[in-house]
């Protein structure tokens, strides 16, 4: 296990290097650049065109692309992520200010998704081929197929159009006002919980149906143990291993979900920052966000693999 973890830790910076190179090239391949976004409203006059060209030279955008990449990589390795033109701040300052709302949303989504999806999946398997099972399966399929922006729109239509009540939107730090923070964050969290809980329901149901057909489950029932004891003590633990995988993989989906959810509910988190940086072609911000998200996903995947061995001691890594 120790050698496996060391190899994975060595691969993380190598993978991030390739990720940064590919994304850097992709950004430069898209027509336009940061200067075009800055002068988007007025590029007709020759004076503005000259100023735009001068700014490109100052930013180094006229240099060969490999020189630009090596220069950015060198600054990044020294901890300098550059300056954001969209926010007129250093990128590191923007990230420090905006990671809290996204982190809170993802924590709420994972906790809510697990707390709702796993019990409903177990109950659906326990009530296999009944009306309850069919209803829960339909709900799970609907939650999986509906995009996040549709869930957010339906929630607002339900609250505003039907009940005539506009929920509080925006963001207040939990440390400033915990009560108001939860009132504002509850609605985007509900949207992400719907998206997160549906896969758990489907996965746990299918795994439970497979596990309860095993011989040791039949033996436990033959010994006279109650069904609920057999389901929750013996079957559920062996059905949870794929859930760990889903939890690790769902982080990437939650990050993409926050891009829409934070924009709809005006939460100043990393998801909204990605959208705003992309619309303004803020290269420094986008490149730093991709590296940060890539590193987070790889670390979470490593922790997920380590958790396998804790849940099932039979699993060994070489």
Coordinates of C-alpha atoms in Angstrom, one line a residue:
X1 CA 0.0 0.0 0.0
X2 CA 2.8 2.4 0.9
X3 CA 4.5 1.9 -2.5
X4 CA 1.2 2.3 -4.3
X5 CA 0.5 5.7 -2.5
X6 CA 4.1 6.9 -3.3
X7 CA 3.7 6.1 -7.0
X8 CA 0.3 7.8 -7.1
X9 CA 1.8 10.9 -5.4
X10 CA 4.6 11.0 -7.9
X11 CA 2.1 10.8 -10.8
X12 CA 0.0 13.7 -9.6
X13 CA 2.5 16.5 -10.6
X14 CA 3.3 14.7 -13.9
X15 CA -0.4 14.5 -14.7
X16 CA -0.9 18.1 -13.7
X17 CA 2.0 19.1 -16.0
X18 CA 0.4 17.4 -19.0
X19 CA -3.0 18.9 -18.0
X20 CA -1.6 22.4 -17.9
X21 CA 0.1 22.0 -21.2
X22 CA -3.0 20.7 -23.0
X23 CA -5.3 23.3 -21.5
X24 CA -2.8 26.1 -22.2
X25 CA -2.7 25.1 -25.9
X26 CA -6.4 24.8 -26.1
X27 CA -7.0 28.3 -24.7
X28 CA -4.6 29.7 -27.3
X29 CA -6.2 27.8 -30.1
X30 CA -9.6 29.5 -29.5
X31 CA -10.0 32.7 -31.6
X32 CA -9.5 35.9 -29.6
X33 CA -7.6 36.5 -26.4
X34 CA -7.8 38.5 -23.1
X35 CA -7.1 41.8 -24.9
X36 CA -10.1 41.2 -27.3
X37 CA -12.3 40.8 -24.2
X38 CA -11.0 44.0 -22.7
X39 CA -11.6 46.0 -25.8
X40 CA -14.7 44.2 -26.9
X41 CA -16.9 47.2 -26.8
X42 CA -14.7 49.5 -29.0
X43 CA -12.2 48.0 -31.4
X44 CA -13.3 50.0 -34.4
X45 CA -10.9 52.9 -34.1
X46 CA -7.3 52.6 -35.2
X47 CA -6.3 54.2 -31.8
X48 CA -8.0 51.4 -29.9
X49 CA -6.4 48.8 -32.2
X50 CA -3.0 50.2 -31.5
X51 CA -3.6 50.2 -27.8
X52 CA -4.7 46.6 -27.9
X53 CA -1.6 45.6 -29.8
X54 CA 0.6 47.4 -27.3
X55 CA -1.2 45.6 -24.4
X56 CA -0.6 42.3 -26.1
X57 CA 3.1 43.0 -26.3
X58 CA 3.1 44.0 -22.6
X59 CA 1.3 40.8 -21.6
X60 CA 3.6 38.7 -23.8
X61 CA 0.8 37.4 -25.9
X62 CA 2.8 38.1 -29.1
X63 CA 5.6 35.8 -28.1
X64 CA 5.8 32.1 -29.3
X65 CA 3.3 29.9 -27.5
X66 CA 6.0 27.6 -26.0
X67 CA 7.8 30.7 -24.6
X68 CA 4.5 31.9 -23.0
X69 CA 3.9 28.4 -21.5
X70 CA 7.3 28.1 -20.0
X71 CA 7.1 31.6 -18.6
X72 CA 3.7 30.9 -17.0
X73 CA 4.9 27.5 -15.7
X74 CA 8.0 29.1 -14.1
X75 CA 5.9 31.7 -12.3
X76 CA 3.4 29.1 -11.2
X77 CA 6.1 26.9 -9.7
X78 CA 7.3 29.9 -7.7
X79 CA 3.7 30.4 -6.4
X80 CA 2.9 33.3 -8.7
X81 CA -0.4 32.5 -10.4
X82 CA -0.6 35.8 -12.2
X83 CA -3.1 38.7 -12.2
X84 CA -6.8 38.4 -13.0
X85 CA -8.0 41.1 -15.4
X86 CA -11.6 40.1 -14.7
X87 CA -11.4 40.9 -11.0
X88 CA -8.3 43.2 -11.1
X89 CA -6.7 41.2 -8.3
X90 CA -4.0 38.5 -8.0
X91 CA -5.4 35.1 -8.8
X92 CA -4.3 33.7 -5.4
X93 CA -6.4 36.4 -3.7
X94 CA -9.5 35.6 -5.8
X95 CA -9.1 31.9 -5.0
X96 CA -8.8 32.6 -1.3
X97 CA -12.0 34.7 -1.4
X98 CA -14.1 32.3 -3.4
X99 CA -13.3 28.7 -2.4
X100 CA -15.4 28.8 0.8
X101 CA -18.9 28.9 -0.8
X102 CA -18.1 26.1 -3.3
X103 CA -16.5 23.9 -0.6
X104 CA -19.6 24.4 1.6
X105 CA -21.9 23.6 -1.3
X106 CA -20.1 20.4 -2.2
X107 CA -19.9 19.2 1.4
X108 CA -23.7 19.8 1.7
X109 CA -24.3 18.0 -1.6
X110 CA -22.2 15.0 -0.7
X111 CA -23.7 14.7 2.8
X112 CA -27.2 15.2 1.6
X113 CA -26.8 12.9 -1.4
X114 CA -25.4 10.0 0.8
X115 CA -28.0 10.6 3.5
X116 CA -30.9 10.5 1.1
X117 CA -29.7 8.3 -1.7
X118 CA -28.4 5.3 0.3
X119 CA -31.4 4.8 2.6
X120 CA -33.8 5.2 -0.4
X121 CA -31.7 2.7 -2.4
X122 CA -31.8 0.2 0.4
X123 CA -35.5 0.6 0.8
X124 CA -36.1 0.3 -2.9
X125 CA -34.2 -3.0 -2.9
X126 CA -36.0 -4.2 0.2
X127 CA -39.4 -3.4 -1.5
X128 CA -38.3 -4.9 -4.9
X129 CA -41.0 -4.9 -7.6
X130 CA -43.6 -3.1 -5.5
X131 CA -45.2 0.3 -6.2
X132 CA -42.7 1.9 -3.7
X133 CA -39.8 0.4 -5.7
X134 CA -41.2 1.6 -9.0
X135 CA -41.8 5.1 -7.7
X136 CA -38.3 5.4 -6.2
X137 CA -36.7 4.0 -9.4
X138 CA -38.6 6.6 -11.4
X139 CA -37.5 9.4 -9.1
X140 CA -33.9 8.2 -9.4
X141 CA -34.0 8.0 -13.2
X142 CA -35.5 11.5 -13.3
X143 CA -32.8 12.9 -11.1
X144 CA -30.0 11.4 -13.2
X145 CA -31.4 12.5 -16.5
X146 CA -32.4 16.1 -15.6
X147 CA -29.5 18.6 -16.0
X148 CA -28.6 20.7 -13.1
X149 CA -29.8 23.9 -14.7
X150 CA -33.2 22.4 -15.3
X151 CA -33.5 21.3 -11.6
X152 CA -32.5 24.9 -10.6
X153 CA -35.1 26.4 -13.0
X154 CA -37.8 24.0 -11.8
X155 CA -37.1 24.9 -8.2
X156 CA -37.4 28.6 -8.8
X157 CA -40.6 28.1 -10.8
X158 CA -42.0 26.0 -8.0
X159 CA -41.1 28.6 -5.3
X160 CA -41.8 31.8 -7.2
X161 CA -44.5 30.8 -9.8
X162 CA -46.6 28.5 -7.6
X163 CA -46.0 29.6 -4.0
X164 CA -45.2 33.2 -4.9
X165 CA -42.2 33.3 -2.7
X166 CA -38.7 34.4 -3.7
X167 CA -36.0 32.6 -1.8
X168 CA -33.0 34.5 -0.5
X169 CA -30.1 34.4 -2.9
X170 CA -26.5 35.5 -2.7
X171 CA -24.0 34.6 -0.1
X172 CA -23.2 35.4 3.5
X173 CA -20.2 33.8 5.3
X174 CA -21.2 31.1 7.8
X175 CA -18.8 32.7 10.3
X176 CA -20.5 36.0 10.0
X177 CA -24.2 34.9 10.2
X178 CA -24.7 31.1 10.3
X179 CA -28.5 31.3 10.2
X180 CA -28.6 33.6 7.2
X181 CA -25.9 31.6 5.5
X182 CA -27.9 28.4 5.7
X183 CA -31.0 30.2 4.4
X184 CA -29.2 31.4 1.3
X185 CA -27.2 28.2 0.7
X186 CA -30.1 25.8 1.2
X187 CA -31.5 26.3 -2.3
X188 CA -28.4 25.8 -4.4
X189 CA -27.6 22.9 -2.0
X190 CA -31.0 21.3 -2.7
X191 CA -30.3 21.4 -6.5
X192 CA -26.9 19.7 -6.1
X193 CA -28.4 17.2 -3.6
X194 CA -31.0 16.1 -6.2
X195 CA -28.2 15.6 -8.7
X196 CA -26.0 13.7 -6.2
X197 CA -28.6 11.5 -4.5
X198 CA -30.1 10.0 -7.7
X199 CA -27.0 8.0 -8.7
X200 CA -26.6 6.7 -5.1
X201 CA -30.2 5.4 -5.2
X202 CA -29.7 3.5 -8.4
X203 CA -26.3 2.1 -7.5
X204 CA -27.2 1.0 -3.9
X205 CA -30.4 -0.7 -5.1
X206 CA -28.6 -2.7 -7.8
X207 CA -25.8 -3.6 -5.4
X208 CA -28.2 -4.6 -2.6
X209 CA -30.1 -6.9 -5.0
X210 CA -26.9 -8.6 -6.0
X211 CA -25.6 -9.0 -2.5
X212 CA -28.8 -10.4 -1.0
X213 CA -28.7 -13.3 -3.4
X214 CA -25.3 -14.4 -2.0
X215 CA -25.1 -17.6 0.0
X216 CA -24.1 -16.0 3.3
X217 CA -27.2 -13.9 3.2
X218 CA -29.3 -17.0 2.8
X219 CA -27.5 -18.6 5.6
X220 CA -28.1 -15.6 7.9
X221 CA -31.8 -15.8 7.1
X222 CA -31.8 -19.5 7.7
X223 CA -30.4 -19.0 11.1
X224 CA -33.5 -17.0 11.9
X225 CA -32.1 -13.4 11.8
X226 CA -34.6 -10.7 11.2
X227 CA -34.7 -9.3 7.6
X228 CA -33.8 -5.8 8.7
X229 CA -30.8 -7.1 10.6
X230 CA -29.7 -9.1 7.6
X231 CA -30.1 -6.2 5.3
X232 CA -28.4 -3.4 7.3
X233 CA -25.7 -5.4 9.2
X234 CA -24.7 -8.0 6.6
X235 CA -25.8 -6.9 3.1
X236 CA -25.4 -3.1 3.3
X237 CA -21.7 -3.1 4.3
X238 CA -20.8 -5.3 1.3
X239 CA -22.8 -3.1 -1.0
X240 CA -21.1 0.1 0.0
X241 CA -17.8 -0.4 -1.8
X242 CA -19.1 0.9 -5.2
X243 CA -20.6 3.9 -3.3
X244 CA -17.1 5.0 -2.3
X245 CA -16.2 5.0 -6.0
X246 CA -19.3 7.0 -6.8
X247 CA -18.5 9.5 -4.1
X248 CA -15.0 10.1 -5.5
X249 CA -16.2 10.4 -9.1
X250 CA -19.1 12.6 -8.2
X251 CA -16.7 15.5 -7.1
X252 CA -16.0 16.3 -10.8
X253 CA -19.8 16.3 -11.5
X254 CA -20.4 18.5 -8.5
X255 CA -17.8 21.0 -9.7
X256 CA -19.5 21.3 -13.1
X257 CA -22.8 21.6 -11.3
X258 CA -21.7 24.5 -9.2
X259 CA -20.9 26.5 -12.4
X260 CA -24.6 26.7 -13.2
X261 CA -26.0 26.6 -9.7
X262 CA -23.8 29.4 -8.3
X263 CA -24.6 31.5 -11.3
X264 CA -28.4 31.0 -10.9
X265 CA -28.4 31.7 -7.1
X266 CA -25.6 34.4 -7.3
X267 CA -23.2 32.5 -5.1
X268 CA -19.6 33.9 -5.5
X269 CA -17.9 30.6 -5.6
X270 CA -15.4 28.8 -7.8
X271 CA -18.0 27.6 -10.2
X272 CA -19.3 31.1 -10.9
X273 CA -15.7 32.3 -11.1
X274 CA -15.0 29.7 -13.9
X275 CA -17.9 31.0 -15.9
X276 CA -17.0 34.7 -15.5
X277 CA -13.4 34.0 -16.3
X278 CA -14.3 32.0 -19.4
X279 CA -16.6 34.8 -20.7
X280 CA -13.9 37.4 -20.2
X281 CA -11.1 35.1 -21.5
X282 CA -9.1 35.6 -18.3
X283 CA -6.3 33.3 -19.1
X284 CA -4.5 33.5 -15.7
X285 CA -7.6 32.7 -13.8
X286 CA -8.7 29.8 -16.0
X287 CA -5.3 28.2 -16.0
X288 CA -5.0 28.4 -12.3
X289 CA -8.6 27.1 -11.8
X290 CA -8.0 24.0 -14.0
X291 CA -4.8 23.1 -12.1
X292 CA -6.5 23.6 -8.7
X293 CA -9.5 21.5 -9.7
X294 CA -7.3 18.8 -11.4
X295 CA -5.2 18.5 -8.3
X296 CA -8.3 18.3 -6.0
X297 CA -9.8 15.5 -8.2
X298 CA -6.7 13.5 -8.2
X299 CA -6.2 13.7 -4.5
X300 CA -9.8 12.7 -3.9
X301 CA -9.4 9.7 -6.2
X302 CA -6.3 8.7 -4.3
X303 CA -8.2 8.9 -1.0
X304 CA -11.0 6.9 -2.5
X305 CA -8.6 4.1 -3.4
X306 CA -7.2 4.1 0.1
X307 CA -10.7 3.9 1.5
X308 CA -11.3 0.7 -0.4
X309 CA -8.7 -1.1 1.7
X310 CA -10.3 0.2 4.9
X311 CA -13.8 -0.9 3.9
X312 CA -12.7 -4.3 2.5
X313 CA -9.5 -5.7 4.0
X314 CA -9.3 -8.2 1.2
X315 CA -8.3 -5.5 -1.3
X316 CA -4.6 -5.1 -1.7
X317 CA -2.6 -2.7 -3.9
X318 CA 0.8 -3.6 -5.4

